[in-house]
Amino acid sequence: MFDQLRNQYSLRCPTHDTTAWVSVSAFRRIRRLRGATSPAVFRVEFDCAACGDVHETLVSHDRLDWEPLGTESTETFMNLVTGRRELLATELVERATDQMRRGHWPWTFWCHPESAMRPGFPSSLRFVTPEHDHGDERVGVLVRCFSCERHTVNIVTRDHLDVPWHNDDHIAYVAQVFDGDRIAPEERFRHQLWDGPARAEWLDAG
Ligand SMILES: [Zn+2]
Ligand SMILES: [Zn+2]
Ligand SMILES: [Zn+2]
């Protein structure tokens, strides 16, 4: 499950046989499992804060993309205004509706082939890795575009990935076509992220 108050999934650490709290920015590689369609299932590799290792686990599409929005959460919280315990989902549904009405998405990424910001989801990510050049604050991701399915390397803050509806007001991206055919996609990703010559910046004009 995903905890909306800490913005982390609870996944399994097999080393300690315990729960590991995992942010999207701690994902390292996400692959769709071939064959599984209803629901789709993703193979997620993540950096485990509990033991320091990298683990692999299977996460269903619903859990990966929709649980972070919390609209079906059964958690409750103490509303300090009304002084009563209330369902967190009620708040989160209101927030989601309000955000969508204003044309916002829980996650957005720059699509270089289309030269546009596009909605995305945790399942749209293929690789995630810390971006050393800016300390640990920023992470490089390879994103498959939600609308055209082509790939772009984006460099975003951890919050941009970890906190649904939080969107950076500027996003760096690699202004180069992602060609994963001739060399392995992971190698291509790392090359574009670290040696890529053409880094550009999108600024929120709004
Ligand atoms: Zn672990
Ligand atoms: Zn570095
Ligand atoms: Zn696109």
Short mmCIF file of C-alpha atoms and ligand atoms in Angstrom, two decimals:
data_model
loop_
_atom_site.label_atom_id
_atom_site.label_comp_id
_atom_site.label_asym_id
_atom_site.label_seq_id
_atom_site.Cartn_x
_atom_site.Cartn_y
_atom_site.Cartn_z
CA MET A 1 0.00 0.00 0.00
CA PHE A 2 0.94 3.66 -0.32
CA ASP A 3 0.92 5.89 2.74
CA GLN A 4 -0.38 9.34 1.74
CA LEU A 5 1.06 11.04 4.80
CA ARG A 6 4.64 9.95 4.14
CA ASN A 7 4.27 9.62 0.35
CA GLN A 8 5.86 6.19 0.30
CA TYR A 9 4.90 2.69 -0.76
CA SER A 10 5.29 -0.09 1.74
CA LEU A 11 7.24 -2.82 -0.04
CA ARG A 12 8.96 -5.92 1.28
CA CYS A 13 12.61 -6.03 2.30
CA PRO A 14 13.53 -9.71 1.87
CA THR A 15 16.86 -9.27 3.71
CA HIS A 16 15.22 -8.31 7.01
CA ASP A 17 11.81 -9.77 6.17
CA THR A 18 10.28 -6.45 7.10
CA THR A 19 8.44 -3.49 5.56
CA ALA A 20 10.56 -1.03 3.60
CA TRP A 21 9.15 2.47 2.98
CA VAL A 22 9.96 3.37 -0.59
CA SER A 23 9.58 6.71 -2.41
CA VAL A 24 9.20 6.84 -6.18
CA SER A 25 12.63 8.50 -6.29
CA ALA A 26 14.09 5.34 -4.70
CA PHE A 27 12.89 3.27 -7.66
CA ARG A 28 15.74 2.34 -9.97
CA ARG A 29 14.13 0.42 -12.81
CA ILE A 30 10.51 -0.24 -13.76
CA ARG A 31 9.52 -2.83 -16.34
CA ARG A 32 6.13 -4.03 -17.41
CA LEU A 33 5.76 -7.75 -16.94
CA ARG A 34 5.02 -9.41 -20.26
CA GLY A 35 1.79 -11.33 -20.40
CA ALA A 36 0.05 -9.82 -17.38
CA THR A 37 -2.69 -7.54 -18.67
CA SER A 38 -5.65 -7.35 -16.33
CA PRO A 39 -4.30 -5.95 -14.20
CA ALA A 40 -0.94 -5.02 -15.70
CA VAL A 41 1.94 -5.84 -13.39
CA PHE A 42 5.29 -4.06 -13.11
CA ARG A 43 8.65 -5.36 -12.01
CA VAL A 44 10.11 -2.62 -9.80
CA GLU A 45 13.74 -2.48 -8.65
CA PHE A 46 14.22 -0.17 -5.68
CA ASP A 47 16.91 1.09 -3.32
CA CYS A 48 16.00 -0.32 0.08
CA ALA A 49 16.46 2.11 2.97
CA ALA A 50 16.04 -0.76 5.45
CA CYS A 51 19.15 -2.68 4.35
CA GLY A 52 20.89 -0.63 1.65
CA ASP A 53 20.47 -3.30 -1.02
CA VAL A 54 18.55 -3.15 -4.27
CA HIS A 55 15.50 -5.43 -4.38
CA GLU A 56 13.05 -6.37 -7.06
CA THR A 57 9.34 -6.76 -6.46
CA LEU A 58 6.10 -7.00 -8.44
CA VAL A 59 3.60 -4.15 -8.13
CA SER A 60 0.20 -4.05 -9.82
CA HIS A 61 -0.69 -1.14 -12.06
CA ASP A 62 -3.43 0.12 -9.70
CA ARG A 63 -1.13 0.12 -6.76
CA LEU A 64 1.70 1.79 -8.59
CA ASP A 65 -0.23 4.62 -10.23
CA TRP A 66 -3.48 5.12 -8.34
CA GLU A 67 -2.77 4.37 -4.69
CA PRO A 68 -0.52 7.46 -4.38
CA LEU A 69 -3.58 9.60 -5.11
CA GLY A 70 -5.27 8.06 -2.09
CA THR A 71 -8.78 8.35 -3.44
CA GLU A 72 -9.60 4.83 -2.27
CA SER A 73 -7.66 5.03 0.96
CA THR A 74 -9.37 3.89 4.15
CA GLU A 75 -7.02 5.89 6.37
CA THR A 76 -8.47 8.47 8.71
CA PHE A 77 -7.03 11.65 10.16
CA MET A 78 -7.95 14.07 12.94
CA ASN A 79 -9.48 17.18 11.40
CA LEU A 80 -8.39 19.99 13.71
CA VAL A 81 -11.10 22.29 12.37
CA THR A 82 -14.03 19.97 13.06
CA GLY A 83 -12.33 18.08 15.89
CA ARG A 84 -13.42 14.76 14.40
CA ARG A 85 -11.69 11.83 12.74
CA GLU A 86 -12.40 11.97 9.04
CA LEU A 87 -11.69 9.80 6.03
CA LEU A 88 -8.49 10.91 4.31
CA ALA A 89 -9.90 9.81 0.94
CA THR A 90 -12.62 12.49 1.12
CA GLU A 91 -9.95 15.20 1.31
CA LEU A 92 -7.86 13.61 -1.40
CA VAL A 93 -10.77 13.16 -3.81
CA GLU A 94 -11.59 16.86 -3.38
CA ARG A 95 -8.00 17.81 -4.02
CA ALA A 96 -7.72 15.55 -7.09
CA THR A 97 -10.97 16.94 -8.56
CA ASP A 98 -9.86 20.50 -7.96
CA GLN A 99 -6.42 19.91 -9.50
CA MET A 100 -7.79 18.11 -12.56
CA ARG A 101 -10.31 20.90 -13.13
CA ARG A 102 -7.38 23.31 -13.31
CA GLY A 103 -5.71 21.08 -15.89
CA HIS A 104 -3.08 19.73 -13.49
CA TRP A 105 -1.88 16.13 -13.33
CA PRO A 106 -0.36 14.29 -10.39
CA TRP A 107 2.84 13.90 -12.41
CA THR A 108 4.05 15.65 -15.53
CA PHE A 109 7.19 15.28 -17.61
CA TRP A 110 8.67 16.98 -20.62
CA CYS A 111 8.31 15.11 -23.92
CA HIS A 112 11.15 16.13 -26.21
CA PRO A 113 9.71 14.63 -29.46
CA GLU A 114 6.47 16.60 -28.93
CA SER A 115 8.11 19.64 -27.26
CA ALA A 116 5.38 19.66 -24.62
CA MET A 117 4.67 18.86 -20.99
CA ARG A 118 2.70 15.64 -20.77
CA PRO A 119 1.03 13.74 -17.97
CA GLY A 120 2.90 10.74 -16.64
CA PHE A 121 2.66 8.14 -13.89
CA PRO A 122 5.12 6.09 -11.84
CA SER A 123 4.57 3.33 -14.43
CA SER A 124 5.76 5.76 -17.15
CA LEU A 125 9.25 5.71 -15.64
CA ARG A 126 11.80 3.24 -16.95
CA PHE A 127 14.95 4.25 -15.06
CA VAL A 128 15.50 6.52 -12.06
CA THR A 129 18.90 7.53 -10.75
CA PRO A 130 20.31 10.29 -8.49
CA GLU A 131 21.87 13.14 -10.40
CA HIS A 132 25.20 13.77 -8.69
CA ASP A 133 25.93 17.06 -10.36
CA HIS A 134 23.24 18.77 -8.30
CA GLY A 135 23.88 16.94 -5.05
CA ASP A 136 21.26 14.43 -4.02
CA GLU A 137 18.37 16.80 -4.63
CA ARG A 138 17.71 16.01 -8.25
CA VAL A 139 17.13 12.70 -9.99
CA GLY A 140 17.41 11.72 -13.61
CA VAL A 141 14.57 9.67 -15.08
CA LEU A 142 13.85 8.07 -18.40
CA VAL A 143 10.13 8.62 -19.07
CA ARG A 144 7.92 7.01 -21.66
CA CYS A 145 5.49 9.68 -22.89
CA PHE A 146 1.87 9.05 -21.92
CA SER A 147 0.61 10.33 -25.27
CA CYS A 148 3.23 9.41 -27.91
CA GLU A 149 5.11 6.61 -26.06
CA ARG A 150 8.50 8.00 -27.02
CA HIS A 151 11.22 8.51 -24.43
CA THR A 152 12.85 11.59 -22.89
CA VAL A 153 15.43 12.00 -20.12
CA ASN A 154 14.10 14.46 -17.50
CA ILE A 155 15.99 15.81 -14.47
CA VAL A 156 13.59 16.65 -11.63
CA THR A 157 13.54 17.15 -7.86
CA ARG A 158 12.73 14.22 -5.59
CA ASP A 159 9.48 15.93 -4.61
CA HIS A 160 8.44 16.08 -8.26
CA LEU A 161 8.47 12.28 -8.25
CA ASP A 162 7.55 11.54 -4.66
CA VAL A 163 4.70 13.94 -3.95
CA PRO A 164 1.63 13.60 -6.20
CA TRP A 165 0.45 17.01 -7.52
CA HIS A 166 3.79 18.61 -6.66
CA ASN A 167 5.23 19.81 -9.94
CA ASP A 168 8.59 21.54 -10.34
CA ASP A 169 8.36 25.00 -11.87
CA HIS A 170 11.40 24.22 -13.99
CA ILE A 171 12.46 20.88 -15.39
CA ALA A 172 15.71 20.08 -17.13
CA TYR A 173 15.61 17.58 -19.97
CA VAL A 174 17.94 16.19 -22.59
CA ALA A 175 17.05 17.71 -25.94
CA GLN A 176 18.11 14.69 -27.92
CA VAL A 177 16.09 11.91 -29.48
CA PHE A 178 16.27 8.81 -27.31
CA ASP A 179 17.45 6.05 -29.56
CA GLY A 180 17.49 2.84 -27.53
CA ASP A 181 17.81 0.56 -30.54
CA ARG A 182 21.52 0.56 -31.20
CA ILE A 183 22.68 0.39 -27.59
CA ALA A 184 20.90 -0.96 -24.52
CA PRO A 185 18.34 1.54 -23.16
CA GLU A 186 19.97 1.68 -19.72
CA GLU A 187 23.37 2.50 -21.18
CA ARG A 188 21.81 5.05 -23.49
CA PHE A 189 19.98 6.64 -20.55
CA ARG A 190 23.15 6.98 -18.48
CA HIS A 191 25.05 8.33 -21.41
CA GLN A 192 22.40 10.98 -22.15
CA LEU A 193 22.09 11.91 -18.48
CA TRP A 194 25.78 12.28 -17.72
CA ASP A 195 27.49 12.94 -21.03
CA GLY A 196 24.52 14.35 -22.93
CA PRO A 197 25.52 17.49 -24.78
CA ALA A 198 22.09 19.03 -25.19
CA ARG A 199 20.49 19.83 -21.88
CA ALA A 200 17.61 22.28 -21.95
CA GLU A 201 15.24 23.71 -19.40
CA TRP A 202 11.47 24.04 -19.37
CA LEU A 203 10.13 26.91 -17.26
CA ASP A 204 6.58 27.15 -15.97
CA ALA A 205 5.25 30.37 -17.45
CA GLY A 206 2.03 30.21 -15.40
ZN ZN B 1 16.17 -4.41 2.04
ZN ZN B 2 28.10 12.61 -11.03
ZN ZN B 3 5.16 12.60 -26.31
#
